[in-house]
Coordinates of C-alpha atoms and ligand atoms in Angstrom, one line a residue:
X1 CA -31.6 -30.3 107.3
X2 CA -31.5 -31.3 110.9
X3 CA -28.2 -31.7 112.7
X4 CA -27.5 -35.4 113.5
X5 CA -26.8 -36.1 117.1
X6 CA -25.5 -39.3 118.6
X7 CA -25.8 -39.8 122.4
X8 CA -23.0 -42.1 123.8
X9 CA -24.0 -43.3 127.3
X10 CA -27.8 -43.5 127.8
X11 CA -27.9 -43.2 131.6
X12 CA -29.4 -40.5 133.8
X13 CA -28.2 -37.6 131.7
X14 CA -27.9 -39.3 128.3
X15 CA -31.5 -40.5 128.1
X16 CA -32.8 -37.0 129.1
X17 CA -30.6 -35.2 126.6
X18 CA -31.7 -37.6 123.8
X19 CA -35.3 -36.9 124.6
X20 CA -34.7 -33.1 124.7
X21 CA -32.8 -33.2 121.4
X22 CA -35.7 -35.2 119.8
X23 CA -38.1 -32.4 120.8
X24 CA -36.1 -29.7 118.8
X25 CA -36.9 -28.8 115.2
X26 CA -33.3 -28.2 114.2
X27 CA -31.7 -31.4 115.4
X28 CA -32.4 -35.2 115.6
X29 CA -31.1 -38.2 117.4
X30 CA -29.5 -40.7 114.9
X31 CA -28.4 -43.1 117.6
X32 CA -27.7 -43.9 121.2
X33 CA -25.4 -46.4 122.8
X34 CA -26.0 -48.8 125.7
X35 CA -23.3 -50.9 127.3
X36 CA -25.5 -53.5 128.9
X37 CA -28.3 -55.5 127.2
X38 CA -30.8 -54.9 129.9
X39 CA -34.3 -53.4 130.4
X40 CA -32.8 -49.9 130.0
X41 CA -31.3 -50.9 126.6
X42 CA -34.8 -52.2 125.7
X43 CA -36.2 -48.8 126.6
X44 CA -33.5 -47.0 124.6
X45 CA -34.2 -49.3 121.6
X46 CA -37.9 -48.5 121.7
X47 CA -37.2 -44.8 121.3
X48 CA -34.0 -44.4 119.3
X49 CA -31.8 -46.4 117.0
X50 CA -29.6 -48.4 119.4
X51 CA -25.9 -49.1 118.8
X52 CA -24.1 -51.8 120.8
X53 CA -20.8 -51.7 122.7
X54 CA -18.6 -54.9 122.8
X55 CA -20.1 -58.2 121.7
X56 CA -23.4 -57.5 119.8
X57 CA -24.6 -61.1 120.5
X58 CA -25.6 -60.1 124.0
X59 CA -28.3 -57.9 122.6
X60 CA -29.5 -60.6 120.2
X61 CA -29.7 -63.0 123.0
X62 CA -31.8 -60.5 125.0
X63 CA -34.1 -59.9 122.0
X64 CA -33.0 -56.3 121.7
X65 CA -32.6 -54.9 118.2
X66 CA -29.2 -53.1 117.6
X67 CA -28.4 -51.2 114.4
X68 CA -24.6 -51.8 114.6
X69 CA -21.6 -51.0 116.6
X70 CA -20.9 -47.8 118.5
X71 CA -18.4 -46.7 115.8
X72 CA -20.9 -47.4 113.1
X73 CA -23.5 -45.2 114.9
X74 CA -21.0 -42.4 115.5
X75 CA -20.3 -42.3 111.7
X76 CA -23.9 -41.4 111.1
X77 CA -23.6 -38.2 113.3
X78 CA -22.4 -34.6 113.0
X79 CA -22.0 -34.3 116.7
X80 CA -21.8 -36.6 119.7
X81 CA -23.1 -35.9 123.2
X82 CA -20.9 -37.9 125.5
X83 CA -22.9 -38.8 128.7
X84 CA -20.7 -41.7 129.8
X85 CA -19.6 -41.8 133.5
X86 CA -17.1 -39.3 134.7
X87 CA -13.6 -39.8 133.2
X88 CA -14.8 -42.2 130.4
X89 CA -15.5 -39.3 128.0
X90 CA -11.9 -38.3 128.1
X91 CA -11.0 -41.8 126.8
X92 CA -13.5 -41.5 123.9
X93 CA -12.1 -38.2 122.8
X94 CA -9.5 -39.7 120.5
X95 CA -12.2 -41.8 118.7
X96 CA -14.5 -38.7 118.3
X97 CA -11.5 -36.8 116.9
X98 CA -10.5 -39.6 114.5
X99 CA -14.1 -39.6 113.1
X100 CA -14.1 -35.8 112.7
X101 CA -16.9 -35.4 115.1
X102 CA -17.8 -32.4 117.3
X103 CA -18.4 -33.5 120.9
X104 CA -20.2 -32.2 124.0
X105 CA -18.8 -33.6 127.2
X106 CA -20.4 -33.5 130.7
X107 CA -19.3 -32.0 134.0
X108 CA -17.7 -35.2 135.2
X109 CA -14.9 -34.6 132.8
X110 CA -12.1 -32.2 133.5
X111 CA -12.2 -28.8 132.0
X112 CA -9.1 -29.7 129.9
X113 CA -10.9 -32.4 128.1
X114 CA -12.8 -29.8 126.0
X115 CA -10.7 -26.8 127.0
X116 CA -14.0 -24.8 127.2
X117 CA -16.7 -25.0 129.9
X118 CA -20.1 -23.9 129.0
X119 CA -23.2 -22.3 130.4
X120 CA -25.7 -20.9 127.8
X121 CA -26.4 -17.7 129.7
X122 CA -22.8 -16.9 130.3
X123 CA -20.7 -17.8 127.3
X124 CA -22.8 -19.1 124.4
X125 CA -21.2 -16.6 122.0
X126 CA -17.7 -18.0 122.8
X127 CA -18.8 -21.5 122.1
X128 CA -19.8 -20.9 118.5
X129 CA -18.2 -23.3 116.2
X130 CA -16.1 -25.0 118.9
X131 CA -15.1 -28.6 118.2
X132 CA -15.3 -29.6 121.9
X133 CA -17.5 -28.2 124.7
X134 CA -17.9 -29.3 128.3
X135 CA -21.3 -28.6 129.9
X136 CA -20.5 -28.0 133.5
X137 CA -21.9 -30.1 136.3
X138 CA -25.4 -29.8 137.8
X139 CA -24.1 -27.8 140.8
X140 CA -21.9 -25.5 138.8
X141 CA -24.8 -24.9 136.4
X142 CA -27.0 -24.1 139.4
X143 CA -24.5 -21.6 140.7
X144 CA -23.9 -20.0 137.3
X145 CA -27.6 -19.6 136.6
X146 CA -28.3 -17.3 139.5
X147 CA -24.9 -15.7 140.4
X148 CA -24.0 -14.6 136.9
X149 CA -27.0 -12.3 136.4
X150 CA -26.6 -10.9 139.9
X151 CA -22.9 -10.2 139.3
X152 CA -23.7 -8.5 136.0
X153 CA -26.3 -6.2 137.6
X154 CA -24.8 -5.5 141.0
X155 CA -21.1 -6.7 140.9
X156 CA -19.9 -9.4 143.4
X157 CA -16.9 -8.5 145.5
X158 CA -16.8 -11.8 147.3
X159 CA -18.9 -15.0 147.3
X160 CA -19.4 -18.0 149.5
X161 CA -21.7 -21.0 148.9
X162 CA -22.4 -24.1 150.9
X163 CA -23.6 -27.0 148.8
X164 CA -25.8 -29.6 150.5
X165 CA -25.5 -32.4 148.0
X166 CA -27.7 -35.4 147.3
X167 CA -25.9 -38.7 148.0
X168 CA -27.0 -40.5 144.8
X169 CA -29.5 -40.3 142.0
X170 CA -32.8 -42.1 142.7
X171 CA -32.0 -45.2 140.7
X172 CA -28.6 -45.8 142.3
X173 CA -29.5 -48.4 144.9
X174 CA -25.8 -49.2 145.8
X175 CA -24.6 -45.7 146.8
X176 CA -24.7 -44.0 150.2
X177 CA -24.5 -42.7 152.8
X178 CA -27.9 -43.8 154.2
X179 CA -27.4 -42.4 157.7
X180 CA -24.6 -39.8 157.9
X181 CA -23.7 -36.3 156.8
X182 CA -20.4 -36.4 155.0
X183 CA -18.4 -33.2 154.6
X184 CA -15.9 -32.7 151.8
X185 CA -13.0 -32.0 154.1
X186 CA -11.1 -29.9 151.6
X187 CA -12.3 -26.3 151.5
X188 CA -12.8 -24.9 148.9
X189 CA -14.7 -27.8 147.4
X190 CA -14.0 -28.3 143.7
X191 CA -17.2 -26.4 142.8
X192 CA -15.9 -22.9 143.3
X193 CA -12.8 -23.5 141.0
X194 CA -15.2 -25.2 138.5
X195 CA -17.5 -22.1 138.4
X196 CA -14.4 -20.1 137.6
X197 CA -13.9 -22.2 134.4
X198 CA -17.1 -20.5 133.2
X199 CA -16.6 -16.9 134.5
X200 CA -14.4 -15.0 136.8
X201 CA -15.8 -14.8 140.3
X202 CA -14.1 -14.6 143.7
X203 CA -16.0 -17.5 145.2
X204 CA -15.3 -20.1 147.9
X205 CA -17.5 -23.2 148.2
X206 CA -17.9 -25.9 150.9
X207 CA -19.8 -29.1 150.3
X208 CA -21.5 -31.8 152.4
X209 CA -23.3 -34.9 151.2
X210 CA -26.6 -35.9 152.9
X211 CA -28.8 -39.0 152.6
X212 CA -31.3 -37.8 150.0
X213 CA -31.6 -38.6 146.3
X214 CA -33.9 -35.9 144.9
X215 CA -32.1 -32.5 144.8
X216 CA -29.1 -30.5 145.9
X217 CA -29.6 -27.4 148.0
X218 CA -27.3 -24.4 147.9
X219 CA -26.9 -21.6 150.5
X220 CA -25.5 -18.7 148.6
X221 CA -23.9 -15.6 150.1
X222 CA -22.7 -12.7 147.9
X223 CA -21.1 -9.4 148.9
X224 CA -22.5 -7.0 146.4
X225 CA -20.5 -4.1 144.9
X226 CA -23.6 -2.0 144.4
X227 CA -26.6 -1.7 146.7
X228 CA -29.6 -3.9 146.0
X229 CA -32.8 -4.5 147.9
X230 CA -34.3 -8.0 148.2
X231 CA -37.1 -6.9 145.9
X232 CA -34.6 -5.8 143.2
X233 CA -33.0 -9.3 143.3
X234 CA -36.5 -10.9 143.2
X235 CA -37.3 -8.8 140.1
X236 CA -33.9 -9.7 138.4
X237 CA -34.2 -13.4 139.1
X238 CA -37.9 -13.4 137.9
X239 CA -36.6 -12.3 134.5
X240 CA -33.7 -14.8 134.4
X241 CA -34.1 -17.8 132.1
X242 CA -34.3 -21.2 133.7
X243 CA -34.7 -19.8 137.2
X244 CA -38.0 -20.1 139.1
X245 CA -39.0 -18.4 142.3
X246 CA -40.7 -20.6 144.9
X247 CA -42.0 -19.8 148.4
X248 CA -42.4 -21.7 151.6
X249 CA -45.5 -19.7 152.3
X250 CA -46.9 -21.2 149.1
X251 CA -46.4 -24.8 150.4
X252 CA -42.9 -25.4 148.9
X253 CA -41.0 -25.7 152.1
X254 CA -38.5 -28.4 151.1
X255 CA -36.9 -30.1 148.1
X256 CA -39.5 -32.9 148.5
X257 CA -42.4 -30.5 147.8
X258 CA -40.5 -28.8 145.0
X259 CA -40.0 -32.1 143.2
X260 CA -43.7 -33.0 143.8
X261 CA -44.6 -29.7 142.1
X262 CA -42.2 -30.6 139.3
X263 CA -43.9 -34.0 138.8
X264 CA -47.2 -32.0 138.5
X265 CA -45.7 -30.2 135.4
X266 CA -46.0 -33.6 133.7
X267 CA -42.7 -33.4 131.9
X268 CA -40.6 -36.4 130.7
X269 CA -39.0 -38.2 133.7
X270 CA -40.8 -35.7 136.1
X271 CA -37.9 -33.3 135.6
X272 CA -37.3 -29.8 136.9
X273 CA -35.0 -28.0 134.4
X274 CA -35.1 -24.8 136.3
X275 CA -33.1 -23.7 139.4
X276 CA -35.6 -23.0 142.2
X277 CA -34.8 -20.0 144.4
X278 CA -36.7 -19.6 147.6
X279 CA -38.1 -16.0 147.4
X280 CA -38.6 -16.0 151.2
X281 CA -34.9 -16.6 151.7
X282 CA -33.6 -13.6 149.6
X283 CA -32.3 -11.1 152.1
X284 CA -29.6 -8.4 152.3
X285 CA -27.6 -7.6 155.5
X286 CA -24.6 -5.2 155.6
X287 CA -24.1 -5.5 151.8
X288 CA -24.3 -9.3 151.8
X289 CA -27.0 -10.9 149.7
X290 CA -28.2 -14.4 150.9
X291 CA -30.5 -17.0 149.4
X292 CA -31.3 -20.7 149.2
X293 CA -31.7 -22.5 145.9
X294 CA -32.5 -26.1 144.9
X295 CA -31.1 -28.0 141.9
X296 CA -32.6 -31.0 140.3
X297 CA -29.3 -32.7 139.5
X298 CA -30.7 -35.1 136.8
X299 CA -32.3 -32.3 134.8
X300 CA -30.8 -28.8 135.0
X301 CA -27.9 -29.6 132.5
X302 CA -30.3 -31.0 129.9
X303 CA -31.3 -27.7 128.2
X304 CA -27.6 -26.6 128.4
X305 CA -26.6 -29.6 126.3
X306 CA -29.2 -28.6 123.6
X307 CA -27.7 -25.1 123.5
X308 CA -24.2 -26.4 123.4
X309 CA -25.1 -28.5 120.3
X310 CA -26.6 -25.4 118.7
X311 CA -23.5 -23.3 119.5
X312 CA -21.0 -26.0 118.3
X313 CA -22.9 -26.5 115.1
X314 CA -23.5 -22.7 114.7
X315 CA -27.3 -23.2 114.3
X316 CA -28.0 -20.0 116.1
X317 CA -25.7 -17.1 116.7
X318 CA -27.5 -15.5 119.6
X319 CA -27.4 -17.3 123.0
X320 CA -30.6 -15.9 124.2
X321 CA -32.4 -16.9 121.0
X322 CA -31.1 -20.4 121.5
X323 CA -32.2 -20.5 125.1
X324 CA -35.7 -19.3 124.1
X325 CA -35.9 -22.0 121.4
X326 CA -34.8 -24.8 123.6
X327 CA -37.0 -23.6 126.5
X328 CA -40.0 -23.3 124.3
X329 CA -39.6 -26.9 123.0
X330 CA -39.1 -28.3 126.5
X331 CA -41.6 -26.0 128.3
X332 CA -38.9 -24.5 130.5
X333 CA -40.2 -21.8 132.8
X334 CA -38.9 -18.7 134.6
X335 CA -40.3 -16.4 137.3
X336 CA -43.1 -17.7 139.5
X337 CA -44.7 -21.0 138.4
X338 CA -48.5 -21.3 138.1
X339 CA -49.1 -17.6 137.8
Ligands
LIG1 P1 -24.9 -42.8 134.5 O1 -24.1 -43.8 135.2 O2 -26.3 -42.6 134.9 O3 -25.0 -43.0 132.9 C1 -23.8 -43.4 132.2 C2 -24.2 -44.3 131.1 O4 -23.0 -44.6 130.3 C3 -24.7 -45.7 131.6 O5 -25.8 -46.0 130.8 C4 -23.6 -46.6 131.4 O6 -24.0 -48.0 131.2 C5 -22.9 -46.0 130.2 N1 -21.5 -46.4 130.0 C6 -20.6 -46.8 131.0 N2 -19.4 -47.0 130.4 C7 -19.5 -46.7 129.1 C8 -18.7 -46.8 128.0 N3 -17.4 -47.2 128.1 N4 -19.1 -46.5 126.8 C9 -20.4 -46.1 126.6 N5 -21.3 -46.0 127.6 C10 -20.9 -46.4 128.8 O7 -24.1 -41.4 134.6 P2 -24.8 -40.0 134.6 O8 -25.2 -39.6 136.0 O9 -25.7 -39.8 133.5 O10 -23.5 -39.1 134.4 C11 -23.0 -38.9 133.1 C12 -22.1 -37.6 133.1 O11 -22.9 -36.5 133.4 C13 -20.9 -37.6 134.1 O12 -19.9 -36.9 133.5 C14 -21.6 -36.9 135.3 O13 -20.6 -36.3 136.1 C15 -22.4 -35.9 134.5 N6 -23.5 -35.4 135.3 C16 -24.3 -36.2 136.1 C17 -25.3 -35.6 136.9 C18 -26.2 -36.4 137.8 O14 -26.6 -35.9 138.8 N7 -26.4 -37.7 137.5 C19 -25.6 -34.2 136.8 C20 -24.9 -33.5 135.9 C21 -23.8 -34.0 135.2

């Protein structure tokens, strides 16, 4: 029997998670919700059973078929993935609890909403059977994916990362800035403390927002406890799930070219689930390791949500086995692409 998943909030993250769940053989989407009766609700209804929020007549008037109310949809599920905007998930928690549902929240919610922040590679085992799990944000996921394996292998005595953040997702026509670089004036930015909700690491982060929509870029600096050569780090990251190595010398000099490469993989929504580390940037000076990495903010958390469902429902005990299963269904890569 497949685990029944409801996705509440079918926006940037929700639509991708619903698609990823529908590609697994141990879970299925029993419903999704859409707040507005617009073209995106029509898209949702064409793929999954759609449940309405508020007055259901608005969907009828727009000619969109709904199967019932949100609460009726939730009652069909074993677990809900809450992909509503930041802060809204916390308001839904009481309803999920009342209906006896397990719930996966997103990184826009505070750690306390679930009491457990998740990254599949780091703490899958501790997530087994948990009622509430929070999949950390796209940036925190990106930092966890590369720093955690390096910390395990070489130890990290101190860490600093600068996050160059995209201003908006591609569909968000109302957000800016369109012609400014906006620093987050509080240092550390919230990302370092957020990473520490997943594992213990002495990290400071600083963040700036720039006028781009396609990716975040991180500059990572780690003081290693044990000596490593750049080639050791390349080898380690080549074997790390959901991390790919890219090279400027190979024509991938910017986030634009990386996303063009991702579109060529012909995945749903043109997504890049992996964190792309520039191999050319990996360098070691006086015990400090440095590298650049790029994060497709709309996509990297998607496989993590699938693993979080598997852990909460105890469908698979072993984290690496879950990662392999998810990645095989979604075609997620590691190492060097196109080799
Ligand atoms: P989004 O705005 O694209 O999608 C949210 C969806 O929820 C929309 O369809 C909206 O209509 C719907 N919604 C709004 N209020 C609702 C309500 N009361 N009940 C049900 N649905 C409602 O947002 P998103 O970017 O997908 O973000 C969702 C969560 O994922 C947030 O916590 C965010 O921080 C996190 N996240 C976002 C990104 C990203 O880059 N977009 C990356 C990682 C994590």
